[in-house]
CSV table of C-alpha atoms in Angstrom, one decimal:
chain,number,residue,atom,x,y,z
A,244,MET,CA,-117.5,-18.6,-97.5
A,245,ALA,CA,-117.2,-16.0,-95.2
A,246,TYR,CA,-116.7,-13.1,-98.8
A,247,ARG,CA,-119.4,-14.8,-99.0
A,248,PHE,CA,-122.1,-13.9,-96.4
A,249,HIS,CA,-120.5,-10.4,-96.9
A,250,VAL,CA,-121.4,-9.5,-99.8
A,251,LEU,CA,-124.9,-11.7,-99.9
A,252,THR,CA,-125.8,-9.8,-96.1
A,253,LEU,CA,-125.1,-6.5,-97.6
A,254,VAL,CA,-127.2,-7.0,-100.6
A,255,MET,CA,-130.1,-7.9,-98.7
A,256,LEU,CA,-129.9,-5.5,-96.6
A,257,MET,CA,-129.6,-2.8,-98.8
A,258,LEU,CA,-133.4,-4.2,-100.9
A,259,LEU,CA,-134.6,-4.1,-97.7
A,260,LEU,CA,-134.1,-0.7,-97.6
A,261,VAL,CA,-135.1,0.3,-100.9
A,262,GLU,CA,-138.1,-1.9,-100.4
A,263,THR,CA,-139.4,0.3,-98.0
A,264,SER,CA,-139.5,3.9,-96.2
A,265,SER,CA,-138.2,2.8,-93.2
A,266,PHE,CA,-136.1,-0.3,-91.8
A,267,LEU,CA,-137.4,-1.0,-89.0
A,268,ALA,CA,-141.3,-1.7,-88.6
A,269,PRO,CA,-143.6,-1.3,-85.8
A,270,ARG,CA,-144.5,-3.9,-84.1
A,271,ILE,CA,-147.8,-3.9,-83.3
A,272,SER,CA,-149.6,-2.6,-87.4
A,273,ASP,CA,-151.6,-3.5,-89.9
A,274,ASN,CA,-152.4,-2.4,-93.4
A,275,SER,CA,-155.2,-5.4,-94.2
A,276,GLY,CA,-158.0,-2.9,-93.5
A,277,GLY,CA,-159.8,-4.9,-91.1
A,278,GLY,CA,-160.6,-4.8,-87.4
A,279,GLY,CA,-157.5,-2.8,-86.9
A,280,PRO,CA,-153.8,-3.6,-85.1
A,281,MET,CA,-155.2,-4.7,-81.5
A,282,SER,CA,-158.0,-7.4,-82.9
A,283,HIS,CA,-156.2,-8.7,-85.3
A,284,ARG,CA,-152.8,-8.9,-82.9
A,285,LYS,CA,-155.2,-11.0,-81.1
A,286,GLN,CA,-156.5,-12.9,-83.0
A,287,LEU,CA,-153.1,-14.0,-83.9
A,288,ARG,CA,-152.1,-14.7,-80.0
A,289,ASP,CA,-156.0,-16.6,-80.5
A,290,MET,CA,-154.9,-19.3,-83.7
A,291,HIS,CA,-152.2,-20.4,-80.8
A,292,GLN,CA,-154.8,-21.8,-79.0
A,293,LEU,CA,-156.4,-23.6,-81.3
A,294,SER,CA,-156.5,-27.3,-83.2
A,295,ALA,CA,-157.8,-26.4,-85.5
A,296,MET,CA,-158.4,-23.9,-88.2
A,297,SER,CA,-158.7,-22.9,-91.2
A,298,PRO,CA,-156.4,-23.2,-94.0
A,299,ILE,CA,-153.1,-21.5,-95.1
A,300,GLN,CA,-150.9,-22.2,-98.9
A,301,ASP,CA,-147.8,-23.1,-99.3
A,302,SER,CA,-146.0,-20.8,-101.6
A,303,SER,CA,-145.3,-23.5,-103.5
A,304,GLU,CA,-148.2,-26.1,-103.0
A,305,ASN,CA,-151.7,-26.8,-101.9
A,306,SER,CA,-150.9,-28.1,-98.4
A,307,SER,CA,-153.2,-29.1,-95.1
A,308,ARG,CA,-153.9,-27.1,-91.9
A,309,ARG,CA,-149.7,-25.9,-90.9
A,310,GLU,CA,-148.8,-24.0,-87.7
A,311,PHE,CA,-145.3,-24.2,-86.2
A,312,VAL,CA,-145.8,-23.2,-82.6
A,313,VAL,CA,-142.9,-22.7,-81.0
A,314,ASN,CA,-141.6,-23.1,-77.8
A,315,CYS,CA,-138.5,-21.4,-75.8
A,316,ARG,CA,-135.6,-21.2,-73.4
A,317,ASN,CA,-134.4,-17.5,-74.3
A,318,ASN,CA,-130.6,-18.1,-72.4
A,319,PHE,CA,-129.2,-18.4,-75.7
A,320,LEU,CA,-130.6,-22.6,-76.2
A,321,PHE,CA,-133.4,-20.4,-77.3
A,322,LEU,CA,-135.4,-23.2,-79.2
A,323,SER,CA,-135.9,-26.0,-77.6
A,324,SER,CA,-138.5,-27.2,-79.8
A,325,VAL,CA,-141.0,-26.8,-82.8
A,326,SER,CA,-144.3,-28.5,-82.4
A,327,VAL,CA,-146.7,-28.5,-85.8
A,328,ILE,CA,-150.3,-28.6,-84.6
A,329,ARG,CA,-152.5,-30.3,-87.6
A,330,LYS,CA,-156.0,-31.0,-86.2
A,331,SER,CA,-154.3,-32.5,-82.5
A,332,PRO,CA,-150.8,-31.2,-81.0
A,333,ALA,CA,-148.3,-33.8,-82.9
A,334,ALA,CA,-146.0,-35.2,-80.7
A,335,ALA,CA,-141.8,-33.8,-81.2
A,336,ILE,CA,-139.2,-36.0,-82.0
A,337,SER,CA,-137.4,-36.6,-79.1
A,338,GLU,CA,-133.6,-35.2,-79.3
A,339,SER,CA,-132.4,-38.9,-78.1
A,340,SER,CA,-133.2,-39.2,-81.4
A,341,TYR,CA,-130.1,-37.9,-83.5
A,342,SER,CA,-127.7,-40.1,-81.1
A,343,ALA,CA,-123.7,-40.5,-82.4
A,344,ASP,CA,-124.7,-43.6,-84.9
A,345,ARG,CA,-127.3,-41.8,-86.4
A,346,PRO,CA,-126.6,-38.3,-86.2
A,347,VAL,CA,-127.0,-35.2,-88.2
A,348,ALA,CA,-125.0,-34.6,-91.5
A,349,ILE,CA,-124.6,-31.3,-91.6
A,350,LEU,CA,-123.5,-30.1,-95.5
A,351,GLY,CA,-121.5,-26.7,-95.5
A,352,GLY,CA,-119.9,-27.2,-92.5
A,353,GLY,CA,-117.3,-24.9,-92.1
A,354,GLY,CA,-119.5,-22.3,-93.0
A,355,ARG,CA,-120.4,-19.6,-90.1
A,356,THR,CA,-124.5,-21.3,-90.6
A,357,GLY,CA,-123.3,-24.8,-90.7
A,358,LYS,CA,-121.1,-24.1,-87.6
A,359,GLU,CA,-123.9,-22.5,-85.8
A,360,VAL,CA,-125.9,-25.1,-86.6
A,361,ALA,CA,-123.3,-27.7,-85.3
A,362,ILE,CA,-123.3,-24.9,-82.1
A,363,ALA,CA,-127.4,-25.3,-81.8
A,364,LEU,CA,-127.1,-29.4,-82.1
A,365,ALA,CA,-124.7,-29.9,-79.1
A,366,ARG,CA,-126.7,-27.7,-76.9
A,367,GLN,CA,-129.3,-30.0,-77.4
A,368,GLY,CA,-127.6,-32.4,-76.8
A,369,MET,CA,-128.2,-33.9,-80.4
A,370,HIS,CA,-125.8,-35.7,-82.1
A,371,GLY,CA,-123.8,-34.6,-86.5
A,372,VAL,CA,-121.0,-35.1,-88.3
A,373,ALA,CA,-120.5,-31.3,-90.0
A,374,MET,CA,-119.0,-32.4,-93.3
A,375,THR,CA,-117.1,-29.5,-95.1
A,376,ARG,CA,-116.3,-29.2,-99.5
A,377,THR,CA,-112.2,-29.7,-97.6
A,378,GLY,CA,-111.8,-32.3,-95.5
A,379,LYS,CA,-110.8,-29.1,-92.6
A,380,SER,CA,-112.2,-29.5,-89.3
A,381,PRO,CA,-114.5,-25.5,-88.5
A,382,ARG,CA,-112.9,-23.9,-85.7
A,383,LEU,CA,-115.2,-25.5,-82.7
A,384,SER,CA,-115.4,-25.7,-78.9
A,385,GLU,CA,-114.9,-29.1,-76.5
A,386,TYR,CA,-118.0,-29.2,-75.6
A,387,THR,CA,-119.3,-28.5,-79.3
A,388,LYS,CA,-116.7,-31.1,-80.4
A,389,ASP,CA,-118.3,-34.4,-78.2
A,390,PHE,CA,-121.5,-33.9,-80.0
A,391,VAL,CA,-120.8,-32.7,-83.1
A,392,GLN,CA,-117.8,-34.8,-85.2
A,393,ILE,CA,-115.9,-33.7,-88.7
A,394,TYR,CA,-116.1,-35.2,-91.2
A,395,PRO,CA,-112.1,-36.5,-92.3
A,396,GLU,CA,-113.0,-36.1,-96.5
A,397,PRO,CA,-113.7,-34.1,-98.1
A,398,VAL,CA,-117.5,-33.9,-99.4
A,399,ASN,CA,-118.6,-32.3,-103.3
A,400,VAL,CA,-122.4,-31.8,-102.8
A,401,CYS,CA,-121.5,-31.7,-107.3
A,402,ASP,CA,-120.7,-35.2,-106.9
A,403,ALA,CA,-124.1,-36.8,-106.7
A,404,GLU,CA,-122.9,-40.5,-105.7
A,405,GLY,CA,-119.5,-39.9,-103.6
A,406,LEU,CA,-122.3,-38.0,-101.1
A,407,LEU,CA,-124.5,-40.3,-100.7
A,408,LYS,CA,-121.5,-42.9,-99.7
A,409,ALA,CA,-121.0,-39.9,-97.2
A,410,MET,CA,-123.9,-40.0,-95.8
A,411,GLN,CA,-124.2,-44.3,-95.6
A,412,SER,CA,-120.6,-44.1,-93.8
A,413,VAL,CA,-122.5,-42.2,-90.9
A,414,GLY,CA,-125.9,-43.8,-91.3
A,415,ALA,CA,-127.1,-40.2,-91.1
A,416,SER,CA,-130.8,-40.0,-90.4
A,417,ALA,CA,-131.1,-36.1,-91.4
A,418,ILE,CA,-129.8,-33.6,-92.9
A,419,VAL,CA,-129.1,-29.6,-93.0
A,420,TYR,CA,-128.1,-28.2,-95.7
A,421,CYS,CA,-126.5,-25.0,-95.2
A,422,ALA,CA,-123.7,-25.0,-98.7
A,423,SER,CA,-124.3,-22.7,-101.0
A,424,ALA,CA,-122.7,-20.4,-103.5
A,425,SER,CA,-118.7,-19.3,-103.1
A,426,ALA,CA,-115.4,-18.5,-105.1
A,427,GLN,CA,-113.7,-21.4,-103.9
A,428,GLY,CA,-116.7,-24.1,-104.0
A,429,GLY,CA,-119.1,-24.0,-107.2
A,430,ASN,CA,-121.1,-21.7,-108.4
A,431,ALA,CA,-124.5,-21.0,-107.5
A,432,PHE,CA,-126.6,-23.5,-109.8
A,433,GLN,CA,-124.0,-26.0,-109.0
A,434,VAL,CA,-124.1,-26.1,-105.4
A,435,ASP,CA,-127.8,-23.9,-104.1
A,436,ASP,CA,-129.3,-26.2,-107.3
A,437,VAL,CA,-127.9,-29.3,-108.3
A,438,GLY,CA,-126.4,-29.8,-104.7
A,439,VAL,CA,-129.2,-28.9,-102.7
A,440,ALA,CA,-130.8,-31.6,-105.2
A,441,ASN,CA,-128.3,-34.6,-104.8
A,442,ALA,CA,-128.8,-33.9,-101.2
A,443,ALA,CA,-132.5,-33.8,-101.3
A,444,ALA,CA,-131.6,-37.8,-103.0
A,445,ALA,CA,-129.4,-39.3,-100.7
A,446,ALA,CA,-131.7,-37.7,-98.1
A,447,LYS,CA,-134.2,-40.2,-99.5
A,448,THR,CA,-132.1,-42.9,-100.2
A,449,LEU,CA,-131.6,-43.3,-96.5
A,450,ASP,CA,-135.4,-42.2,-95.5
A,451,ALA,CA,-133.4,-38.8,-93.7
A,452,ARG,CA,-134.9,-36.1,-92.3
A,453,PHE,CA,-134.4,-33.0,-94.7
A,454,VAL,CA,-134.3,-29.1,-94.0
A,455,LEU,CA,-132.7,-27.2,-96.5
A,456,VAL,CA,-131.8,-23.5,-95.6
A,457,SER,CA,-132.5,-21.1,-98.7
A,458,ALA,CA,-133.2,-18.1,-98.6
A,459,LEU,CA,-136.2,-15.7,-98.0
A,460,GLY,CA,-138.0,-13.6,-101.8
A,461,VAL,CA,-137.1,-16.8,-103.7
A,462,ASP,CA,-141.2,-16.9,-104.7
A,463,ARG,CA,-141.0,-13.4,-105.6
A,464,PRO,CA,-139.3,-12.9,-109.0
A,465,ASP,CA,-140.8,-9.8,-109.7
A,466,SER,CA,-139.0,-7.9,-106.2
A,467,LYS,CA,-136.6,-5.8,-106.5
A,468,GLY,CA,-134.4,-7.8,-104.1
A,469,TYR,CA,-134.6,-11.0,-106.0
A,470,LYS,CA,-133.3,-8.6,-108.8
A,471,MET,CA,-130.7,-6.9,-107.2
A,472,THR,CA,-129.1,-10.0,-105.4
A,473,ASN,CA,-129.6,-12.8,-108.8
A,474,SER,CA,-127.4,-10.6,-110.2
A,475,ILE,CA,-124.6,-9.8,-107.5
A,476,GLY,CA,-122.1,-11.6,-110.6
A,477,GLY,CA,-119.6,-13.9,-110.7
A,478,ASN,CA,-120.3,-17.6,-108.6
A,479,TYR,CA,-123.3,-15.8,-107.0
A,480,ASP,CA,-124.4,-14.6,-111.2
A,481,LYS,CA,-128.2,-15.9,-110.6
A,482,ILE,CA,-128.2,-17.0,-107.4
A,483,MET,CA,-132.1,-17.1,-106.4
A,484,ASP,CA,-132.6,-18.6,-109.8
A,485,ALA,CA,-130.7,-21.9,-108.9
A,486,LYS,CA,-132.4,-21.4,-105.3
A,487,ARG,CA,-136.0,-21.5,-106.6
A,488,GLN,CA,-134.9,-25.1,-108.7
A,489,GLY,CA,-133.1,-26.7,-106.0
A,490,GLU,CA,-136.2,-25.6,-103.9
A,491,GLU,CA,-138.5,-27.3,-106.9
A,492,LYS,CA,-135.9,-30.4,-106.9
A,493,THR,CA,-136.1,-30.9,-103.1
A,494,ARG,CA,-140.3,-30.4,-102.9
A,495,SER,CA,-140.4,-33.3,-106.3
A,496,ILE,CA,-137.9,-35.6,-105.4
A,497,LEU,CA,-139.6,-35.6,-101.5
A,498,ALA,CA,-142.9,-35.3,-102.5
A,499,LYS,CA,-143.7,-39.1,-101.7
A,500,ASP,CA,-143.1,-38.9,-98.3
A,501,LYS,CA,-142.6,-34.7,-97.6
A,502,ASN,CA,-139.7,-35.8,-95.3
A,503,TYR,CA,-138.7,-31.5,-95.6
A,504,VAL,CA,-138.6,-28.6,-94.0
A,505,ILE,CA,-137.5,-25.3,-95.9
A,506,VAL,CA,-136.1,-22.9,-93.7
A,507,ARG,CA,-135.6,-19.1,-95.9
A,508,PRO,CA,-133.9,-17.1,-93.6
A,509,GLY,CA,-133.6,-12.7,-94.6
A,510,PRO,CA,-130.6,-10.8,-94.1
A,511,LEU,CA,-128.2,-12.6,-91.7
A,512,MET,CA,-126.8,-10.2,-89.2
A,513,GLY,CA,-124.1,-10.5,-87.2
A,514,VAL,CA,-125.3,-9.4,-83.6
A,515,LYS,CA,-126.7,-12.8,-82.0
A,516,THR,CA,-129.3,-13.4,-80.3
A,517,MET,CA,-130.9,-10.9,-77.0
A,518,ASN,CA,-134.3,-12.8,-76.0
A,519,GLY,CA,-134.4,-16.1,-78.1
A,520,ALA,CA,-137.6,-17.2,-79.8
A,521,ALA,CA,-139.5,-14.9,-78.4
A,522,ASP,CA,-137.0,-12.4,-80.6
A,523,ILE,CA,-138.1,-14.7,-83.5
A,524,GLU,CA,-141.3,-14.6,-86.3
A,525,LEU,CA,-141.7,-17.4,-88.5
A,526,ASN,CA,-144.5,-16.9,-91.6
A,527,GLN,CA,-146.0,-18.6,-94.6
A,528,GLY,CA,-145.9,-17.1,-98.3
A,529,ASP,CA,-143.2,-15.4,-98.7
A,530,PHE,CA,-145.0,-12.1,-98.0
A,531,ILE,CA,-143.0,-11.0,-95.2
A,532,GLY,CA,-139.2,-10.7,-94.2
A,533,GLY,CA,-136.5,-9.5,-92.0
A,534,GLY,CA,-132.7,-9.9,-91.0
A,535,ILE,CA,-132.3,-12.7,-88.5
A,536,SER,CA,-128.5,-13.9,-86.8
A,537,ARG,CA,-127.3,-16.8,-87.6
A,538,ASP,CA,-127.4,-18.3,-84.3
A,539,GLU,CA,-131.5,-17.4,-83.8
A,540,LEU,CA,-131.3,-19.3,-87.9
A,541,ALA,CA,-129.5,-22.7,-86.7
A,542,GLY,CA,-132.2,-22.4,-83.8
A,543,VAL,CA,-134.8,-22.9,-85.9
A,544,VAL,CA,-133.2,-25.5,-87.9
A,545,VAL,CA,-133.4,-27.5,-84.9
A,546,GLY,CA,-136.2,-26.6,-83.8
A,547,ALA,CA,-137.1,-28.2,-87.8
A,548,LEU,CA,-135.5,-31.4,-87.3
A,549,LEU,CA,-137.1,-31.8,-84.1
A,550,SER,CA,-140.7,-31.3,-85.8
A,551,GLU,CA,-143.0,-34.2,-86.8
A,552,LYS,CA,-144.1,-31.6,-89.2
A,553,LYS,CA,-143.3,-32.8,-93.1
A,554,GLY,CA,-143.2,-30.4,-96.5
A,555,ALA,CA,-143.4,-26.8,-94.7
A,556,THR,CA,-142.0,-23.5,-96.4
A,557,VAL,CA,-141.6,-20.7,-93.9
A,558,GLU,CA,-139.8,-17.9,-93.6
A,559,VAL,CA,-137.9,-16.7,-91.3
A,560,TYR,CA,-137.0,-13.9,-89.0
A,561,ARG,CA,-136.8,-11.1,-86.3
A,562,THR,CA,-139.7,-9.6,-85.9
A,563,LYS,CA,-138.2,-6.3,-85.3
A,564,THR,CA,-137.4,-6.2,-88.6
A,565,ARG,CA,-140.5,-7.4,-90.2
A,566,GLN,CA,-140.9,-5.7,-93.8
A,567,LYS,CA,-143.1,-6.0,-96.6
A,568,ILE,CA,-140.9,-8.1,-99.4
A,569,GLN,CA,-143.1,-6.4,-101.8
A,570,PRO,CA,-144.3,-3.0,-101.1
A,571,GLU,CA,-148.3,-3.9,-102.5
A,572,PHE,CA,-148.4,-6.7,-99.7
A,573,ASP,CA,-150.2,-5.8,-96.1
A,574,MET,CA,-147.7,-5.8,-93.3
A,575,PHE,CA,-149.1,-8.8,-91.8
A,576,SER,CA,-150.0,-11.7,-93.9
A,577,GLY,CA,-152.5,-13.9,-91.8
A,578,ASN,CA,-149.9,-16.7,-91.5
A,579,GLU,CA,-147.8,-15.2,-88.7
A,580,PHE,CA,-146.3,-17.9,-85.8
A,581,THR,CA,-144.3,-16.1,-83.3
């Protein structure tokens, strides 16, 4: 699992460098040719103050107006909630909704991202169950274990029936999918495609919320990042194709109620957050991306659980690492939410 993350992270970081001339983007810039950078940033700030705005296109479907407004704490708890505005503010789901008898099931709970999600849940006072392919307990602090239990049996995401039984046995009210291909745990199409579909189907059966951790650039198969990541080989071969299919199956399976959020992180960085959500930007359309730490990503995942938004797909990255996914794109997509 650790090897997988190292390989994918290094490749994606290299791609960002190849794709652009500078990895660190200026905080205020605008290549759109209209109004200058400061007026554009003012427009984005004004967007957050309005409750009715013009529509935004999701990366894979036409959808009604969606906007994530991030309220945060800067003391490593960092994401207290993510609210979504349509034409009036929607009340966020209470942390108490995820109780000990209705916990959040974390698939891929033994990986580094899964463990950060467990920590983020505990800091919010939310209960979870970490599920792993081996059934072995991940290393968690005693405080985290007060809120996040360890499922004692192996959970194979490729086994649809067994996966559903595991979810039913814990009474999962939400499923967070952090699993991905690994040398020991299955190839890309088994885990990032079929496994995702099985988890989405389980969420549908249980009427549970589904948060899928996918990847930046999934909608850009012609980009250098997509092509290079897709050609790693071994169990990771065609991993971007598999993730893309996993996203498509999620949208199809959960098309009726749309009780899902797809989160697309950029390269996962080892350095933890310094300023919490103040450093994070959300985007839509798969135009812009950048690096993000696992604890920042976990905070966004918890925010997605607490949000009432349904059927959303967002890219998430640290603002200072913002880059265009393809050279011809503008630095600002117009869909940024800071």
